[in-house]
Amino acid sequence: MSTEPLSLAGLPWPVEVRPHPGARHLRLALDEARGLLRLTVPRRVSRRAALQWAQGQAEWVEAQLARIEPGEPFAPGATIPFDGAPLLLHWDQTAPRAPALGESTLTIGGPRERFAERVLRWLRDEARRRLTDETRSIAAAGAISGGPVAVGDANTRWGSCSASGAIRYNWRLVLAPSHVRRFVVAHEVAHRVHLNHGADFHALEARLYGGEVSAARSELRRLGPRLKRVGRSN
Ligand SMILES: [Zn+2]
C-alpha cells in the first residue's frame, strides 16, 4: 500500500489502511514484523467509518499483543528494563526486605514468595516519585499550574489528564528511558491547558518536551509491548 501508516489515539501501533474491493468485512490484523496494524476496508465502507471502527478495537489489539510473547515475571535472576537500562532482580534472603537499588541490580530480601509483590510495589513507588517530580518540573518550566499526580496500570493508555488537571500515569513508564517518559509527561501537562489534540496543544507539547516529539512517540510505541509484558506471570 502506498499510504503511510496512521497513528490513532487508543491504538498502540500505527494503522495501515488497505482498501480491498473483494473484502466483505472490516478486518484488523497485526503485522508483527513491521510493527503495525493492517486495516482491510471493503468497498462500501468509508475510510472515516473504518478508522472509527478500528479505534474501538484497542482492547482486542492489546490482547493480541499480549499473546505474541510470554510475560516476564518478577523472579530472582530476571532482568527487567528500568529507566531505559537493564536491571537485574537479585534475591538475597539475608538482605533487608526493602529493595535496594545498586548500579544495575535491585537487591531484595525477605521470603521468596513475596518477592514479586515487593518488586512491583517498589517500581510503583519509584514511578510515582519520578513522575511527580518530572511533572512538577515540566509544569513549572511552562508556568502551568499543578494538580495531583497518581500512577495506575491502565491497559491502553500511558497517561490521562482530567479537566481539573489531575494526571494519572501508567507505572510502567518508569521502565522506559527518561526521554520517552518525559514525552508522556509533556503531553499530559499540555492537556492541563488544552483538553484536546489541536494545533495549540501540539505546539505547547513540543515546547514543553523540548525535543523531537514524533521520535519519542514512535519509540514508546515500539517499546510498549515489552513494557507491558514486564511483571506478567504468563
Ligand atoms: Zn492526549
Short mmCIF file of C-alpha atoms in Angstrom, two decimals, residues 16-233:
data_model
loop_
_atom_site.label_atom_id
_atom_site.label_comp_id
_atom_site.label_asym_id
_atom_site.label_seq_id
_atom_site.Cartn_x
_atom_site.Cartn_y
_atom_site.Cartn_z
CA GLU A 16 -2.07 0.91 7.51
CA VAL A 17 -5.36 1.29 5.64
CA ARG A 18 -5.85 -1.19 2.80
CA PRO A 19 -8.93 -0.71 0.61
CA HIS A 20 -9.97 -4.14 -0.64
CA PRO A 21 -12.88 -4.32 -3.06
CA GLY A 22 -13.28 -8.07 -2.53
CA ALA A 23 -13.37 -7.89 1.28
CA ARG A 24 -16.75 -8.47 2.90
CA HIS A 25 -15.98 -7.12 6.36
CA LEU A 26 -13.72 -4.65 8.08
CA ARG A 27 -10.72 -6.55 9.37
CA LEU A 28 -7.83 -5.62 11.60
CA ALA A 29 -4.65 -7.72 11.68
CA LEU A 30 -1.31 -7.43 13.44
CA ASP A 31 1.75 -7.22 11.23
CA GLU A 32 4.34 -8.12 13.85
CA ALA A 33 7.31 -7.92 11.52
CA ARG A 34 6.52 -4.34 10.55
CA GLY A 35 5.13 -3.31 13.92
CA LEU A 36 1.81 -2.09 12.53
CA LEU A 37 -1.86 -2.94 12.20
CA ARG A 38 -3.40 -3.65 8.80
CA LEU A 39 -6.94 -2.41 8.37
CA THR A 40 -8.76 -4.03 5.45
CA VAL A 41 -11.64 -1.90 4.19
CA PRO A 42 -14.41 -3.27 1.92
CA ARG A 43 -15.70 -1.17 -0.96
CA ARG A 44 -18.89 0.05 0.72
CA VAL A 45 -17.21 1.34 3.88
CA SER A 46 -15.78 4.85 4.05
CA ARG A 47 -12.24 5.40 5.26
CA ARG A 48 -13.55 7.54 8.10
CA ALA A 49 -16.01 4.90 9.29
CA ALA A 50 -13.29 2.26 9.02
CA LEU A 51 -10.86 4.27 11.17
CA GLN A 52 -13.57 4.90 13.72
CA TRP A 53 -14.26 1.18 13.91
CA ALA A 54 -10.54 0.42 14.29
CA GLN A 55 -10.25 2.78 17.24
CA GLY A 56 -12.89 0.77 19.02
CA GLN A 57 -10.70 -2.35 18.77
CA ALA A 58 -8.00 -1.17 21.20
CA GLU A 59 -8.63 -3.90 23.74
CA TRP A 60 -8.57 -6.62 21.13
CA VAL A 61 -5.24 -5.28 19.86
CA GLU A 62 -3.77 -5.20 23.38
CA ALA A 63 -4.90 -8.78 23.95
CA GLN A 64 -3.25 -9.91 20.69
CA LEU A 65 -0.02 -8.12 21.55
CA ALA A 66 -0.01 -9.72 24.98
CA ARG A 67 -0.31 -13.17 23.39
CA ILE A 68 2.58 -12.72 20.98
CA GLU A 69 5.19 -13.09 23.66
CA PRO A 70 5.07 -14.58 27.13
CA GLY A 71 5.16 -12.39 30.23
CA GLU A 72 8.36 -11.61 32.11
CA PRO A 73 7.57 -12.38 35.74
CA PHE A 74 9.42 -10.68 38.57
CA ALA A 75 11.64 -13.58 39.59
CA PRO A 76 15.09 -13.74 41.19
CA GLY A 77 17.71 -13.58 38.43
CA ALA A 78 15.37 -11.93 35.89
CA THR A 79 16.47 -8.76 34.12
CA ILE A 80 13.87 -6.05 33.54
CA PRO A 81 14.16 -2.66 31.87
CA PHE A 82 14.27 0.19 34.39
CA ASP A 83 14.69 3.83 33.42
CA GLY A 84 15.73 2.55 29.99
CA ALA A 85 18.56 0.29 31.21
CA PRO A 86 18.71 -3.39 32.19
CA LEU A 87 18.16 -4.06 35.89
CA LEU A 88 18.93 -7.43 37.46
CA LEU A 89 16.47 -8.57 40.13
CA HIS A 90 18.58 -10.15 42.85
CA TRP A 91 17.16 -12.07 45.78
CA ASP A 92 19.24 -12.29 48.94
CA GLN A 93 17.29 -13.74 51.82
CA THR A 94 19.58 -12.05 54.36
CA ALA A 95 19.22 -8.57 52.79
CA PRO A 96 16.62 -6.10 54.09
CA ARG A 97 13.15 -6.58 52.66
CA ALA A 98 13.04 -3.08 51.29
CA PRO A 99 14.59 -3.25 47.79
CA ALA A 100 17.97 -1.52 47.42
CA LEU A 101 18.89 -0.07 44.05
CA GLY A 102 22.53 -0.52 43.06
CA GLU A 103 24.38 0.23 39.81
CA SER A 104 22.39 -2.23 37.71
CA THR A 105 20.99 -4.55 40.37
CA LEU A 106 17.97 -4.39 42.61
CA THR A 107 18.61 -6.41 45.77
CA ILE A 108 15.60 -7.64 47.67
CA GLY A 109 15.49 -9.68 50.85
CA GLY A 110 12.73 -11.45 52.74
CA PRO A 111 10.81 -14.59 51.82
CA ARG A 112 10.83 -15.79 48.23
CA GLU A 113 7.04 -15.99 47.95
CA ARG A 114 6.66 -12.24 48.45
CA PHE A 115 9.46 -11.35 46.01
CA ALA A 116 7.31 -10.36 43.01
CA GLU A 117 4.97 -8.33 45.17
CA ARG A 118 7.86 -6.33 46.68
CA VAL A 119 9.37 -5.65 43.26
CA LEU A 120 6.03 -4.38 41.96
CA ARG A 121 5.45 -2.15 44.98
CA TRP A 122 8.95 -0.70 44.69
CA LEU A 123 8.50 0.00 40.96
CA ARG A 124 5.15 1.69 41.52
CA ASP A 125 6.63 3.86 44.28
CA GLU A 126 9.58 4.81 42.05
CA ALA A 127 7.18 5.59 39.21
CA ARG A 128 5.05 7.81 41.43
CA ARG A 129 8.10 9.64 42.81
CA ARG A 130 9.82 10.19 39.45
CA LEU A 131 6.69 11.06 37.50
CA THR A 132 5.59 13.50 40.20
CA ASP A 133 8.98 15.26 40.08
CA GLU A 134 9.06 15.28 36.28
CA THR A 135 5.51 16.60 36.08
CA ARG A 136 6.30 19.40 38.53
CA SER A 137 9.45 20.43 36.74
CA ILE A 138 7.90 20.44 33.25
CA ALA A 139 4.81 22.27 34.51
CA ALA A 140 6.99 24.84 36.32
CA ALA A 141 9.14 25.41 33.23
CA GLY A 142 5.98 26.10 31.23
CA ALA A 143 4.44 28.23 34.02
CA ILE A 144 1.50 25.82 34.13
CA SER A 145 -0.29 25.33 37.44
CA GLY A 146 -0.21 21.99 39.21
CA GLY A 147 -2.63 19.25 40.14
CA PRO A 148 -2.39 15.83 41.74
CA VAL A 149 -0.32 13.09 40.11
CA ALA A 150 -1.13 9.39 40.53
CA VAL A 151 0.02 6.15 38.97
CA GLY A 152 -2.06 3.16 37.91
CA ASP A 153 -1.96 0.34 35.38
CA ALA A 154 -4.45 1.37 32.71
CA ASN A 155 -4.05 -1.09 29.89
CA THR A 156 -4.47 1.08 26.86
CA ARG A 157 -3.12 4.46 27.95
CA TRP A 158 0.20 5.77 29.19
CA GLY A 159 -1.34 8.80 30.80
CA SER A 160 -4.52 10.79 31.18
CA CYS A 161 -5.39 14.27 32.34
CA SER A 162 -8.74 15.29 33.82
CA ALA A 163 -10.45 18.63 33.26
CA SER A 164 -9.32 19.63 36.77
CA GLY A 165 -5.66 18.97 35.86
CA ALA A 166 -5.26 15.69 37.76
CA ILE A 167 -2.82 13.46 35.88
CA ARG A 168 -2.68 9.70 36.06
CA TYR A 169 0.22 7.73 34.54
CA ASN A 170 0.85 4.08 33.88
CA TRP A 171 3.54 2.99 36.38
CA ARG A 172 5.29 1.08 33.56
CA LEU A 173 6.65 4.37 32.27
CA VAL A 174 9.34 4.05 34.95
CA LEU A 175 10.70 1.14 32.90
CA ALA A 176 11.14 3.36 29.82
CA PRO A 177 14.09 5.67 29.09
CA SER A 178 13.66 9.05 30.76
CA HIS A 179 13.32 10.95 27.45
CA VAL A 180 10.38 8.74 26.48
CA ARG A 181 8.78 9.24 29.90
CA ARG A 182 9.31 12.98 29.62
CA PHE A 183 7.40 12.96 26.34
CA VAL A 184 4.33 11.46 28.06
CA VAL A 185 4.70 13.99 30.90
CA ALA A 186 4.91 16.91 28.45
CA HIS A 187 1.84 15.54 26.65
CA GLU A 188 -0.25 15.31 29.82
CA VAL A 189 0.93 18.66 31.21
CA ALA A 190 -0.03 20.27 27.88
CA HIS A 191 -3.52 18.84 28.44
CA ARG A 192 -3.81 20.97 31.57
CA VAL A 193 -4.00 23.91 29.18
CA HIS A 194 -5.68 22.33 26.14
CA LEU A 195 -8.07 19.41 26.65
CA ASN A 196 -7.83 18.40 23.00
CA HIS A 197 -5.27 17.44 20.38
CA GLY A 198 -5.49 20.64 18.33
CA ALA A 199 -2.70 22.73 16.86
CA ASP A 200 -2.25 24.83 20.01
CA PHE A 201 -1.95 21.67 22.05
CA HIS A 202 0.74 20.24 19.77
CA ALA A 203 2.71 23.49 19.83
CA LEU A 204 2.67 23.54 23.62
CA GLU A 205 3.52 19.83 23.86
CA ALA A 206 6.56 20.36 21.60
CA ARG A 207 7.69 23.39 23.61
CA LEU A 208 7.34 21.58 26.94
CA TYR A 209 9.10 18.48 25.66
CA GLY A 210 11.88 20.45 24.01
CA GLY A 211 12.79 17.63 21.62
CA GLU A 212 11.52 15.56 18.73
CA VAL A 213 8.01 14.59 19.84
CA SER A 214 7.39 12.23 16.93
CA ALA A 215 10.63 10.31 17.62
CA ALA A 216 9.71 9.86 21.29
CA ARG A 217 6.18 8.82 20.34
CA SER A 218 7.39 6.13 17.96
CA GLU A 219 9.95 4.92 20.47
CA LEU A 220 7.21 4.49 23.07
CA ARG A 221 5.06 2.66 20.54
CA ARG A 222 7.94 0.32 19.77
CA LEU A 223 8.79 -0.29 23.44
CA GLY A 224 5.18 -0.51 24.61
CA PRO A 225 4.53 -4.23 24.08
CA ARG A 226 7.70 -5.18 26.02
CA LEU A 227 6.93 -2.77 28.86
CA LYS A 228 3.50 -4.33 29.17
CA ARG A 229 4.95 -7.85 29.43
CA VAL A 230 7.16 -6.98 32.38
CA GLY A 231 5.85 -8.43 35.64
CA ARG A 232 3.19 -10.54 33.94
CA SER A 233 3.39 -14.12 35.11
#
